[in-house]
Amino acid sequence: MEYRSGELALGKVSFTLPEHGIYTILGPSGSGKSTLLRAITGLMPEYRGELLFNGSSLREQKVLMGLVPQNYGLLPWKTVKGNIRVAMSIAHPREQSKQAREAQIDQWLTAMGIAELAERYPLSLSGGQQQRVAIARAFAIAPSLLLLDEPFSALDAITRETLQQLFLEHWQANPATALFVTHDVDEAILLGQKMIVLPSSKNDPAEIIDNEEVFALKLEEKRASDAFFAQIKKVRKVMQEKW
Amino acid sequence: MNSRRLNYILRLLLVFLGMNLIWYAAYVLVNHPMLPSPLGVYLAMGQLGGRELVLNVGYSLMRVFAGVLLALILGLLVGLLMGRSPLWNKLLDPVVYLTYPVPKIALLPVVMLFFGLGETSKILMIMLILLFQIIISVRDGIKAIPANTYDVLTSIGAGKGEKFWHVTLPGALSVILSTIRISLGTAISVLFFTEIYGTEHGMGFFIMDAWLRLDYPQMYAGILLFSLVGFLLFLLVDLLDYRFMKWRR
């Protein structure tokens, strides 16, 4: 993928994400992590290369995608409930009755621990609360593809850990096929079945690291496991070579 | 009613009282029929027939509403086009840039020539005065919406209409309301000019008629009523702001 100036925005990346799988994309600033997500979501319509979904071109299909951007992407003029309601009504215009939709919104708000914020506006919420709303919205529309662009990078360490746990719990209960972009090594190892490490040089190919051993552990066990530390070493080695 | 609002109303009443005191002092100093006392004017206002009052205020309100509505519809359409499409912005920007400084009130004779002395020319004049300010503020308001505000809705597959309804319009609304508030003062001044010809109804006509009859208390009563119309319109914009801008508080 290239910028208009002709400069490469993203180098060679090739991977197959299995249905209900979750891969993390790790890379330094400017390596093209967000560019890749923008191309998948259709926000960057012009690129060279191929993006396939279920075997056919992504451009030629309507794939429901749940995007969780770094800045939460909430509409400031809609309440917490309103934000989720708008997304659901666009994603599934005629599939649900109004009552069923409202009940589902309430369920997601309760699941994310923000039921009491339902009628509040985003500007009155903390970063962590806004990100909970953004995640609730992404899950509520039951997307075919869940795309998260450094969703926890602006949060403090404790809030980040809480949200990582909350996200993983809900993903395990509703395993949408997901791509999770991050620049945090721990986060990439904690959340991904595989890690795609993008190089800083656009001419080098991306490195894909298997992470099934850590992924199979319970989240509370992951951080203290030997496999986790081994993965950190492995990723850091790749980073030293590629970044 | 919370104490802040009560405080605000009290301050308004105090200012109103202060203005009346200054007026009374001026009345005593001038001591001439051209400046009647506040009480004399309020009595003259009380003597106005209900039908006459409703008819004059109603006509003025109708003209302002029609002019503002027309300017809003056209301004929104053109502003939206310019705000969302760089091509249309490039094409229309020089047009707006060149026509904005033209003193629209100077076009009054032209509008009268083309549209006659009736309601059309009055409403068109108000529309013309407001249109360019609304176009510019809608365009700038839309441009100020960060591009990534649309991203989540785009990824869900929102169409142009849905993006307009859920992002563009509410995003630009605060600028639109501010522009209407600022423009209303101008619209009311223009209304006065347009109501001094070709009509027998409206506050402008009422004031000028009283002036020609040398009925000064009634002339001042008309000016006060005209101000009241403006005040009510300001209140209406404030109400809209309160209803739709809750998220900023």
Tab-separated table of C-alpha atoms in Angstrom:
chain	number	residue	atom	x	y	z
A	1	MET	CA	0.000	0.000	0.000
A	2	GLU	CA	1.250	3.464	-0.918
A	3	TYR	CA	0.552	7.060	0.020
A	4	ARG	CA	-0.381	9.436	-2.795
A	5	SER	CA	3.239	10.601	-2.890
A	6	GLY	CA	4.229	7.073	-3.920
A	7	GLU	CA	5.890	6.336	-0.565
A	8	LEU	CA	5.058	2.890	0.807
A	9	ALA	CA	2.479	2.982	3.609
A	10	LEU	CA	2.588	-0.750	4.293
A	11	GLY	CA	5.072	-3.341	3.073
A	12	LYS	CA	4.627	-7.027	2.389
A	13	VAL	CA	2.098	-8.633	4.726
A	14	SER	CA	0.408	-11.928	4.021
A	15	PHE	CA	-1.611	-13.969	6.502
A	16	THR	CA	-4.822	-15.960	6.800
A	17	LEU	CA	-7.005	-15.204	9.772
A	18	PRO	CA	-9.220	-18.203	10.644
A	19	GLU	CA	-12.912	-17.759	11.447
A	20	HIS	CA	-13.370	-16.928	15.156
A	21	GLY	CA	-9.634	-16.368	15.432
A	22	ILE	CA	-7.907	-13.374	16.965
A	23	TYR	CA	-4.543	-12.103	15.730
A	24	THR	CA	-2.618	-9.190	17.120
A	25	ILE	CA	-0.646	-6.852	14.893
A	26	LEU	CA	2.438	-5.395	16.503
A	27	GLY	CA	4.626	-2.775	14.941
A	28	PRO	CA	6.463	0.497	15.532
A	29	SER	CA	4.877	3.859	14.747
A	30	GLY	CA	4.594	4.359	11.011
A	31	SER	CA	4.897	0.659	10.193
A	32	GLY	CA	1.422	0.631	8.634
A	33	LYS	CA	-0.619	-1.105	11.386
A	34	SER	CA	-3.499	1.332	11.188
A	35	THR	CA	-3.168	1.548	7.394
A	36	LEU	CA	-3.844	-2.174	7.196
A	37	LEU	CA	-7.002	-1.807	9.313
A	38	ARG	CA	-8.144	1.190	7.279
A	39	ALA	CA	-7.753	-0.828	4.086
A	40	ILE	CA	-9.782	-3.704	5.553
A	41	THR	CA	-12.571	-1.428	6.803
A	42	GLY	CA	-12.832	0.230	3.410
A	43	LEU	CA	-11.642	3.591	4.721
A	44	MET	CA	-8.717	3.435	2.313
A	45	PRO	CA	-10.273	2.357	-0.970
A	46	GLU	CA	-7.113	2.513	-3.094
A	47	TYR	CA	-4.356	-0.004	-2.460
A	48	ARG	CA	-2.351	-2.655	-4.239
A	49	GLY	CA	-2.686	-6.204	-3.009
A	50	GLU	CA	-5.513	-8.527	-2.168
A	51	LEU	CA	-7.840	-8.701	0.804
A	52	LEU	CA	-10.022	-11.795	0.734
A	53	PHE	CA	-12.955	-12.675	2.955
A	54	ASN	CA	-14.279	-16.245	2.736
A	55	GLY	CA	-12.268	-16.696	-0.431
A	56	SER	CA	-13.525	-13.734	-2.419
A	57	SER	CA	-12.435	-10.118	-2.637
A	58	LEU	CA	-13.362	-7.999	0.356
A	59	ARG	CA	-14.100	-5.028	-1.900
A	60	GLU	CA	-16.887	-6.916	-3.641
A	61	GLN	CA	-18.729	-7.968	-0.482
A	62	LYS	CA	-20.667	-6.307	2.261
A	63	VAL	CA	-18.942	-7.520	5.406
A	64	LEU	CA	-20.210	-6.202	8.725
A	65	MET	CA	-17.213	-4.831	10.612
A	66	GLY	CA	-16.998	-3.664	14.182
A	67	LEU	CA	-14.322	-1.011	14.535
A	68	VAL	CA	-12.880	0.095	17.874
A	69	PRO	CA	-10.580	3.041	17.177
A	70	GLN	CA	-7.991	4.472	19.530
A	71	ASN	CA	-10.066	7.629	20.050
A	72	TYR	CA	-13.159	5.496	20.835
A	73	GLY	CA	-15.070	6.845	17.805
A	74	LEU	CA	-18.146	7.748	19.840
A	75	LEU	CA	-20.556	10.374	18.561
A	76	PRO	CA	-20.405	13.122	21.219
A	77	TRP	CA	-23.999	14.218	20.565
A	78	LYS	CA	-25.445	10.772	21.277
A	79	THR	CA	-25.810	9.276	24.722
A	80	VAL	CA	-24.013	6.027	25.572
A	81	LYS	CA	-27.166	4.112	24.712
A	82	GLY	CA	-27.739	6.265	21.633
A	83	ASN	CA	-24.285	5.444	20.281
A	84	ILE	CA	-24.946	1.714	20.471
A	85	ARG	CA	-28.490	2.148	19.178
A	86	VAL	CA	-27.309	4.019	16.056
A	87	ALA	CA	-24.699	1.350	15.272
A	88	MET	CA	-27.227	-1.467	15.716
A	89	SER	CA	-29.902	0.234	13.638
A	90	ILE	CA	-27.445	0.755	10.770
A	91	ALA	CA	-25.925	-2.726	11.016
A	92	HIS	CA	-29.242	-4.568	11.342
A	93	PRO	CA	-31.935	-2.183	10.101
A	94	ARG	CA	-34.875	-4.565	10.047
A	95	GLU	CA	-33.745	-7.621	11.941
A	96	GLN	CA	-34.904	-6.765	15.438
A	97	SER	CA	-37.902	-5.214	17.112
A	98	LYS	CA	-37.272	-1.988	19.005
A	99	GLN	CA	-37.814	-3.723	22.355
A	100	ALA	CA	-35.404	-6.550	21.494
A	101	ARG	CA	-32.786	-4.006	20.431
A	102	GLU	CA	-33.168	-2.003	23.622
A	103	ALA	CA	-32.937	-5.162	25.725
A	104	GLN	CA	-29.764	-6.159	23.911
A	105	ILE	CA	-28.237	-2.725	24.457
A	106	ASP	CA	-29.031	-2.951	28.172
A	107	GLN	CA	-27.449	-6.411	28.277
A	108	TRP	CA	-24.230	-5.161	26.735
A	109	LEU	CA	-24.072	-2.131	28.980
A	110	THR	CA	-24.486	-4.372	32.029
A	111	ALA	CA	-21.879	-6.792	30.713
A	112	MET	CA	-19.407	-3.922	30.312
A	113	GLY	CA	-20.247	-2.559	33.763
A	114	ILE	CA	-21.596	0.748	32.475
A	115	ALA	CA	-25.367	0.287	32.843
A	116	GLU	CA	-25.579	3.375	35.069
A	117	LEU	CA	-23.977	5.507	32.335
A	118	ALA	CA	-26.631	4.686	29.736
A	119	GLU	CA	-28.033	8.219	29.462
A	120	ARG	CA	-24.724	10.056	29.852
A	121	TYR	CA	-22.948	11.777	26.961
A	122	PRO	CA	-19.414	10.683	25.963
A	123	LEU	CA	-17.792	14.014	26.901
A	124	SER	CA	-18.757	13.424	30.533
A	125	LEU	CA	-17.080	9.990	30.636
A	126	SER	CA	-13.501	8.974	31.421
A	127	GLY	CA	-11.319	7.397	28.714
A	128	GLY	CA	-11.840	3.938	30.193
A	129	GLN	CA	-15.611	4.370	30.301
A	130	GLN	CA	-15.686	5.612	26.716
A	131	GLN	CA	-13.642	2.634	25.593
A	132	ARG	CA	-16.084	0.277	27.347
A	133	VAL	CA	-18.890	1.895	25.345
A	134	ALA	CA	-16.905	1.503	22.127
A	135	ILE	CA	-16.295	-2.193	22.851
A	136	ALA	CA	-19.939	-2.754	23.815
A	137	ARG	CA	-20.975	-1.130	20.539
A	138	ALA	CA	-18.585	-3.282	18.505
A	139	PHE	CA	-19.803	-6.519	20.106
A	140	ALA	CA	-23.474	-5.488	20.068
A	141	ILE	CA	-23.627	-5.369	16.277
A	142	ALA	CA	-22.306	-8.978	16.128
A	143	PRO	CA	-19.746	-8.182	13.404
A	144	SER	CA	-18.271	-10.693	10.989
A	145	LEU	CA	-14.935	-8.998	11.531
A	146	LEU	CA	-13.862	-7.161	14.667
A	147	LEU	CA	-11.090	-4.603	14.166
A	148	LEU	CA	-9.410	-2.918	17.095
A	149	ASP	CA	-6.922	-0.126	16.475
A	150	GLU	CA	-4.782	0.369	19.589
A	151	PRO	CA	-7.956	0.607	21.675
A	152	PHE	CA	-6.246	0.742	25.071
A	153	SER	CA	-3.139	2.770	24.230
A	154	ALA	CA	-4.459	6.030	25.701
A	155	LEU	CA	-5.484	4.450	29.017
A	156	ASP	CA	-3.564	4.138	32.269
A	157	ALA	CA	-1.987	0.767	33.115
A	158	ILE	CA	-4.662	-0.417	35.577
A	159	THR	CA	-7.607	0.550	33.353
A	160	ARG	CA	-5.813	-1.056	30.417
A	161	GLU	CA	-5.427	-4.383	32.254
A	162	THR	CA	-9.058	-4.342	33.382
A	163	LEU	CA	-10.233	-3.685	29.850
A	164	GLN	CA	-7.951	-6.317	28.357
A	165	GLN	CA	-9.540	-8.847	30.704
A	166	LEU	CA	-13.056	-7.604	29.981
A	167	PHE	CA	-12.436	-7.665	26.247
A	168	LEU	CA	-11.024	-11.175	26.261
A	169	GLU	CA	-13.880	-12.519	28.416
A	170	HIS	CA	-16.437	-11.143	26.009
A	171	TRP	CA	-14.514	-12.218	22.967
A	172	GLN	CA	-14.363	-15.777	24.342
A	173	ALA	CA	-18.138	-15.694	24.852
A	174	ASN	CA	-18.743	-14.106	21.404
A	175	PRO	CA	-15.700	-15.079	19.354
A	176	ALA	CA	-15.837	-12.715	16.407
A	177	THR	CA	-12.973	-13.020	13.919
A	178	ALA	CA	-10.694	-10.262	15.185
A	179	LEU	CA	-7.606	-8.251	14.351
A	180	PHE	CA	-6.131	-6.331	17.259
A	181	VAL	CA	-3.544	-3.640	16.494
A	182	THR	CA	-1.232	-2.653	19.327
A	183	HIS	CA	2.260	-1.347	19.967
A	184	ASP	CA	2.366	-2.997	23.386
A	185	VAL	CA	4.265	-6.308	23.402
A	186	ASP	CA	2.523	-7.691	26.531
A	187	GLU	CA	-0.883	-6.870	25.100
A	188	ALA	CA	-0.052	-8.548	21.797
A	189	ILE	CA	0.998	-11.746	23.600
A	190	LEU	CA	-1.932	-11.689	26.045
A	191	LEU	CA	-4.644	-11.311	23.441
A	192	GLY	CA	-3.513	-12.913	20.191
A	193	GLN	CA	-3.481	-16.483	18.924
A	194	LYS	CA	-0.808	-15.308	16.524
A	195	MET	CA	1.174	-12.104	16.386
A	196	ILE	CA	1.966	-10.359	13.146
A	197	VAL	CA	5.066	-8.254	13.706
A	198	LEU	CA	5.394	-5.487	11.134
A	199	PRO	CA	8.929	-4.307	10.386
A	200	SER	CA	10.003	-0.692	10.442
A	201	SER	CA	11.396	-1.035	6.919
A	202	LYS	CA	8.565	-1.362	4.414
A	203	ASN	CA	10.750	-3.538	2.206
A	204	ASP	CA	11.050	-6.337	4.791
A	205	PRO	CA	8.289	-8.912	5.096
A	206	ALA	CA	6.174	-9.110	8.272
A	207	GLU	CA	6.985	-11.882	10.751
A	208	ILE	CA	4.211	-14.114	12.064
A	209	ILE	CA	4.742	-15.621	15.527
A	210	ASP	CA	2.620	-18.469	16.820
A	211	ASN	CA	1.187	-17.805	20.306
A	212	GLU	CA	-1.231	-20.723	20.862
A	213	GLU	CA	0.521	-21.919	24.025
A	214	VAL	CA	-0.007	-18.620	25.878
A	215	PHE	CA	-3.403	-18.078	24.279
A	216	ALA	CA	-4.693	-21.393	25.667
A	217	LEU	CA	-4.010	-20.262	29.257
A	218	LYS	CA	-6.510	-18.436	31.434
A	219	LEU	CA	-5.893	-14.691	31.335
A	220	GLU	CA	-5.038	-14.482	35.031
A	221	GLU	CA	-2.425	-17.230	34.549
A	222	LYS	CA	-0.905	-15.804	31.391
A	223	ARG	CA	1.215	-13.014	32.869
A	224	ALA	CA	2.955	-15.312	35.367
A	225	SER	CA	3.535	-18.210	32.978
A	226	ASP	CA	6.916	-19.261	31.603
A	227	ALA	CA	5.420	-19.392	28.136
A	228	PHE	CA	4.529	-15.674	28.405
A	229	PHE	CA	8.111	-14.733	29.317
A	230	ALA	CA	9.455	-16.955	26.558
A	231	GLN	CA	7.171	-15.154	24.096
A	232	ILE	CA	8.329	-11.759	25.311
A	233	LYS	CA	11.940	-12.799	24.628
A	234	LYS	CA	10.972	-14.147	21.218
A	235	VAL	CA	9.076	-11.018	20.211
A	236	ARG	CA	11.810	-8.726	21.482
A	237	LYS	CA	14.354	-10.633	19.406
A	238	VAL	CA	12.217	-10.167	16.295
A	239	MET	CA	11.790	-6.507	17.194
A	240	GLN	CA	15.551	-6.052	17.479
A	241	GLU	CA	15.979	-7.525	14.031
A	242	LYS	CA	13.018	-5.836	12.344
A	243	TRP	CA	12.578	-2.480	14.080
B	1	MET	CA	-36.245	26.129	38.434
B	2	ASN	CA	-32.622	26.054	39.521
B	3	SER	CA	-30.956	29.005	41.221
B	4	ARG	CA	-28.709	29.771	38.220
B	5	ARG	CA	-31.676	30.258	35.922
B	6	LEU	CA	-33.536	32.298	38.553
B	7	ASN	CA	-30.438	34.431	38.948
B	8	TYR	CA	-30.303	35.001	35.189
B	9	ILE	CA	-33.965	36.013	35.036
B	10	LEU	CA	-33.458	38.386	37.982
B	11	ARG	CA	-30.490	39.976	36.232
B	12	LEU	CA	-32.569	40.441	33.051
B	13	LEU	CA	-35.325	42.095	35.063
B	14	LEU	CA	-32.806	44.369	36.772
B	15	VAL	CA	-31.370	45.469	33.426
B	16	PHE	CA	-34.915	46.074	32.136
B	17	LEU	CA	-35.677	48.193	35.213
B	18	GLY	CA	-32.379	50.085	34.816
B	19	MET	CA	-33.157	50.869	31.180
B	20	ASN	CA	-36.569	52.195	32.153
B	21	LEU	CA	-34.995	54.418	34.805
B	22	ILE	CA	-32.549	55.863	32.250
B	23	TRP	CA	-35.444	56.336	29.841
B	24	TYR	CA	-37.460	58.148	32.531
B	25	ALA	CA	-34.496	60.402	33.357
B	26	ALA	CA	-34.127	61.227	29.645
B	27	TYR	CA	-37.881	61.930	29.449
B	28	VAL	CA	-37.610	64.420	32.329
B	29	LEU	CA	-34.527	66.069	30.817
B	30	VAL	CA	-35.845	66.311	27.232
B	31	ASN	CA	-39.371	67.270	28.267
B	32	HIS	CA	-40.771	67.136	24.706
B	33	PRO	CA	-43.571	65.018	23.111
B	34	MET	CA	-40.999	63.288	20.881
B	35	LEU	CA	-39.858	61.326	23.944
B	36	PRO	CA	-42.851	60.149	25.994
B	37	SER	CA	-42.491	58.647	29.476
B	38	PRO	CA	-42.176	54.875	29.886
B	39	LEU	CA	-45.577	54.781	31.578
B	40	GLY	CA	-47.184	56.694	28.679
B	41	VAL	CA	-45.757	54.181	26.208
B	42	TYR	CA	-46.877	51.174	28.264
B	43	LEU	CA	-50.369	52.682	28.471
B	44	ALA	CA	-50.362	53.195	24.699
B	45	MET	CA	-49.327	49.584	24.330
B	46	GLY	CA	-52.215	48.498	26.535
B	47	GLN	CA	-54.612	50.463	24.356
B	48	LEU	CA	-53.654	48.538	21.239
B	49	GLY	CA	-56.449	46.220	20.137
B	50	GLY	CA	-55.742	42.505	20.470
B	51	ARG	CA	-56.506	41.864	16.801
B	52	GLU	CA	-54.227	44.669	15.648
B	53	LEU	CA	-51.453	43.417	17.880
B	54	VAL	CA	-51.718	39.795	16.771
B	55	LEU	CA	-51.951	40.789	13.112
B	56	ASN	CA	-48.854	43.023	13.155
B	57	VAL	CA	-46.690	40.774	15.304
B	58	GLY	CA	-47.952	37.698	13.431
B	59	TYR	CA	-47.059	39.129	10.011
B	60	SER	CA	-43.575	40.121	11.171
B	61	LEU	CA	-42.964	36.702	12.722
B	62	MET	CA	-44.235	34.935	9.616
B	63	ARG	CA	-41.842	36.930	7.392
B	64	VAL	CA	-38.846	36.292	9.634
B	65	PHE	CA	-39.673	32.588	9.957
B	66	ALA	CA	-40.143	32.163	6.207
B	67	GLY	CA	-36.910	34.054	5.422
B	68	VAL	CA	-34.869	32.184	8.030
B	69	LEU	CA	-36.324	28.821	6.988
B	70	LEU	CA	-35.596	29.450	3.316
B	71	ALA	CA	-32.047	30.616	4.111
B	72	LEU	CA	-31.537	27.561	6.309
B	73	ILE	CA	-32.718	25.092	3.675
B	74	LEU	CA	-30.624	26.641	0.895
B	75	GLY	CA	-27.673	27.390	3.185
B	76	LEU	CA	-27.625	23.849	4.507
B	77	LEU	CA	-27.736	22.371	1.023
B	78	VAL	CA	-24.978	24.557	-0.415
B	79	GLY	CA	-22.896	24.513	2.807
B	80	LEU	CA	-23.157	20.737	2.968
B	81	LEU	CA	-22.102	20.413	-0.637
B	82	MET	CA	-19.110	22.688	-0.055
B	83	GLY	CA	-18.187	21.118	3.272
B	84	ARG	CA	-18.268	17.529	2.069
B	85	SER	CA	-16.985	17.867	-1.492
B	86	PRO	CA	-13.639	19.560	-2.217
B	87	LEU	CA	-14.675	19.897	-5.872
B	88	TRP	CA	-17.908	21.777	-5.068
B	89	ASN	CA	-16.029	23.866	-2.529
B	90	LYS	CA	-13.503	24.830	-5.181
B	91	LEU	CA	-16.297	25.737	-7.620
B	92	LEU	CA	-18.564	27.617	-5.219
B	93	ASP	CA	-16.028	29.249	-2.909
B	94	PRO	CA	-15.176	32.098	-5.338
B	95	VAL	CA	-18.909	32.698	-5.891
B	96	VAL	CA	-19.560	33.011	-2.154
B	97	TYR	CA	-16.343	35.020	-1.682
B	98	LEU	CA	-17.326	37.543	-4.348
B	99	THR	CA	-21.003	37.879	-3.434
B	100	TYR	CA	-20.684	37.875	0.375
B	101	PRO	CA	-19.385	41.472	0.640
B	102	VAL	CA	-22.203	42.852	-1.574
B	103	PRO	CA	-24.442	44.888	0.765
B	104	LYS	CA	-27.620	42.874	0.385
B	105	ILE	CA	-29.876	45.682	1.576
B	106	ALA	CA	-28.747	47.604	-1.528
B	107	LEU	CA	-30.402	44.870	-3.567
B	108	LEU	CA	-33.802	45.820	-2.155
B	109	PRO	CA	-34.844	47.847	-5.241
B	110	VAL	CA	-33.692	45.025	-7.526
B	111	VAL	CA	-35.646	42.432	-5.556
B	112	MET	CA	-38.679	44.727	-5.590
B	113	LEU	CA	-38.368	45.151	-9.360
B	114	PHE	CA	-38.271	41.421	-9.922
B	115	PHE	CA	-40.678	40.200	-7.260
B	116	GLY	CA	-42.987	43.155	-6.652
B	117	LEU	CA	-43.968	44.820	-3.409
B	118	GLY	CA	-45.683	41.821	-1.824
B	119	GLU	CA	-44.582	39.136	0.601
B	120	THR	CA	-42.110	37.472	-1.797
B	121	SER	CA	-39.711	40.411	-1.936
B	122	LYS	CA	-39.818	40.845	1.870
B	123	ILE	CA	-39.078	37.178	2.568
B	124	LEU	CA	-36.425	37.049	-0.160
B	125	MET	CA	-34.590	40.034	1.320
B	126	ILE	CA	-34.380	38.358	4.737
B	127	MET	CA	-33.290	35.132	3.060
B	128	LEU	CA	-30.590	36.939	1.044
B	129	ILE	CA	-29.144	38.640	4.123
B	130	LEU	CA	-28.854	35.356	6.030
B	131	LEU	CA	-28.007	32.934	3.255
B	132	PHE	CA	-24.303	33.668	2.835
B	133	GLN	CA	-23.549	33.644	6.559
B	134	ILE	CA	-25.315	30.305	6.874
B	135	ILE	CA	-23.523	28.815	3.848
B	136	ILE	CA	-20.125	29.806	5.248
B	137	SER	CA	-20.841	28.654	8.789
B	138	VAL	CA	-22.346	25.325	7.664
B	139	ARG	CA	-19.375	24.688	5.400
B	140	ASP	CA	-16.862	25.549	8.121
B	141	GLY	CA	-18.860	23.626	10.730
B	142	ILE	CA	-18.847	20.515	8.551
B	143	LYS	CA	-15.146	20.879	7.763
B	144	ALA	CA	-14.413	21.127	11.492
B	145	ILE	CA	-15.904	17.657	12.131
B	146	PRO	CA	-12.866	15.342	12.419
B	147	ALA	CA	-12.816	12.932	9.461
B	148	ASN	CA	-12.491	9.926	11.785
B	149	THR	CA	-15.893	10.705	13.337
B	150	TYR	CA	-17.348	8.964	10.296
B	151	ASP	CA	-15.052	5.916	10.473
B	152	VAL	CA	-17.087	3.652	12.757
B	153	LEU	CA	-20.311	4.281	10.823
B	154	THR	CA	-18.495	3.752	7.510
B	155	SER	CA	-17.114	0.414	8.723
B	156	ILE	CA	-20.653	-0.689	9.667
B	157	GLY	CA	-21.819	0.189	6.168
B	158	ALA	CA	-23.703	3.439	6.803
B	159	GLY	CA	-25.011	5.174	3.699
B	160	LYS	CA	-24.622	8.864	2.876
B	161	GLY	CA	-28.026	9.701	4.354
B	162	GLU	CA	-27.258	7.945	7.620
B	163	LYS	CA	-23.892	9.684	7.891
B	164	PHE	CA	-25.550	13.046	7.245
B	165	TRP	CA	-28.278	12.430	9.838
B	166	HIS	CA	-26.086	10.981	12.575
B	167	VAL	CA	-22.798	12.871	12.079
B	168	THR	CA	-22.839	15.838	9.706
B	169	LEU	CA	-26.048	17.549	10.835
B	170	PRO	CA	-25.560	17.209	14.607
B	171	GLY	CA	-21.858	18.029	14.199
B	172	ALA	CA	-22.613	21.273	12.392
B	173	LEU	CA	-25.707	22.166	14.430
B	174	SER	CA	-23.909	24.158	17.086
B	175	VAL	CA	-22.356	26.447	14.452
B	176	ILE	CA	-25.704	26.720	12.667
B	177	LEU	CA	-27.472	27.784	15.864
B	178	SER	CA	-24.765	30.352	16.642
B	179	THR	CA	-25.084	31.767	13.129
B	180	ILE	CA	-28.867	31.975	13.395
B	181	ARG	CA	-28.527	33.780	16.717
B	182	ILE	CA	-26.116	36.336	15.232
B	183	SER	CA	-28.083	36.655	11.991
B	184	LEU	CA	-31.420	37.187	13.708
B	185	GLY	CA	-30.444	40.733	14.702
B	186	THR	CA	-29.685	41.535	11.076
B	187	ALA	CA	-32.846	39.769	9.893
B	188	ILE	CA	-35.008	41.895	12.185
B	189	SER	CA	-33.364	45.110	10.964
B	190	VAL	CA	-34.008	44.086	7.376
B	191	LEU	CA	-37.561	43.154	8.273
B	192	PHE	CA	-38.140	46.736	9.401
B	193	PHE	CA	-36.968	48.081	6.040
B	194	THR	CA	-39.104	45.659	4.080
B	195	GLU	CA	-42.202	46.447	6.123
B	196	ILE	CA	-42.166	50.142	5.342
B	197	TYR	CA	-43.398	49.546	1.793
B	198	GLY	CA	-46.217	47.631	0.143
B	199	THR	CA	-47.933	46.375	3.281
B	200	GLU	CA	-50.447	47.390	5.908
B	201	HIS	CA	-49.357	44.795	8.424
B	202	GLY	CA	-46.200	44.134	10.365
B	203	MET	CA	-44.277	45.928	13.074
B	204	GLY	CA	-42.252	48.019	10.608
B	205	PHE	CA	-45.452	49.350	9.047
B	206	PHE	CA	-46.967	49.933	12.489
B	207	ILE	CA	-44.013	52.016	13.715
B	208	MET	CA	-43.776	54.119	10.561
B	209	ASP	CA	-47.554	54.639	10.484
B	210	ALA	CA	-47.528	55.905	14.080
B	211	TRP	CA	-44.561	58.153	13.264
B	212	LEU	CA	-46.387	59.685	10.268
B	213	ARG	CA	-49.434	60.303	12.478
B	214	LEU	CA	-47.130	61.932	15.089
B	215	ASP	CA	-48.489	59.417	17.607
B	216	TYR	CA	-45.197	59.074	19.486
B	217	PRO	CA	-46.380	56.905	22.399
B	218	GLN	CA	-47.740	54.380	19.891
B	219	MET	CA	-44.546	54.598	17.823
B	220	TYR	CA	-42.462	53.740	20.889
B	221	ALA	CA	-44.946	51.012	21.817
B	222	GLY	CA	-44.321	49.579	18.336
B	223	ILE	CA	-40.536	49.738	18.836
B	224	LEU	CA	-40.911	47.920	22.155
B	225	LEU	CA	-43.124	45.270	20.582
B	226	PHE	CA	-40.667	44.866	17.742
B	227	SER	CA	-37.908	44.361	20.300
B	228	LEU	CA	-40.098	41.827	22.064
B	229	VAL	CA	-40.457	39.898	18.801
B	230	GLY	CA	-36.659	39.811	18.515
B	231	PHE	CA	-36.339	38.756	22.135
B	232	LEU	CA	-38.831	35.910	21.628
B	233	LEU	CA	-36.903	34.719	18.574
B	234	PHE	CA	-33.672	34.751	20.594
B	235	LEU	CA	-35.420	32.724	23.289
B	236	LEU	CA	-36.539	30.238	20.659
B	237	VAL	CA	-32.943	29.749	19.468
B	238	ASP	CA	-31.868	29.342	23.114
B	239	LEU	CA	-34.539	26.669	23.547
B	240	LEU	CA	-33.278	24.833	20.457
B	241	ASP	CA	-29.747	25.101	21.811
B	242	TYR	CA	-30.903	23.708	25.155
B	243	ARG	CA	-32.745	20.843	23.461
B	244	PHE	CA	-30.076	19.793	20.942
B	245	MET	CA	-26.797	20.820	22.569
B	246	LYS	CA	-27.205	18.945	25.852
B	247	TRP	CA	-24.084	16.946	25.046
B	248	ARG	CA	-21.832	20.001	25.381
B	249	ARG	CA	-22.910	20.764	28.957
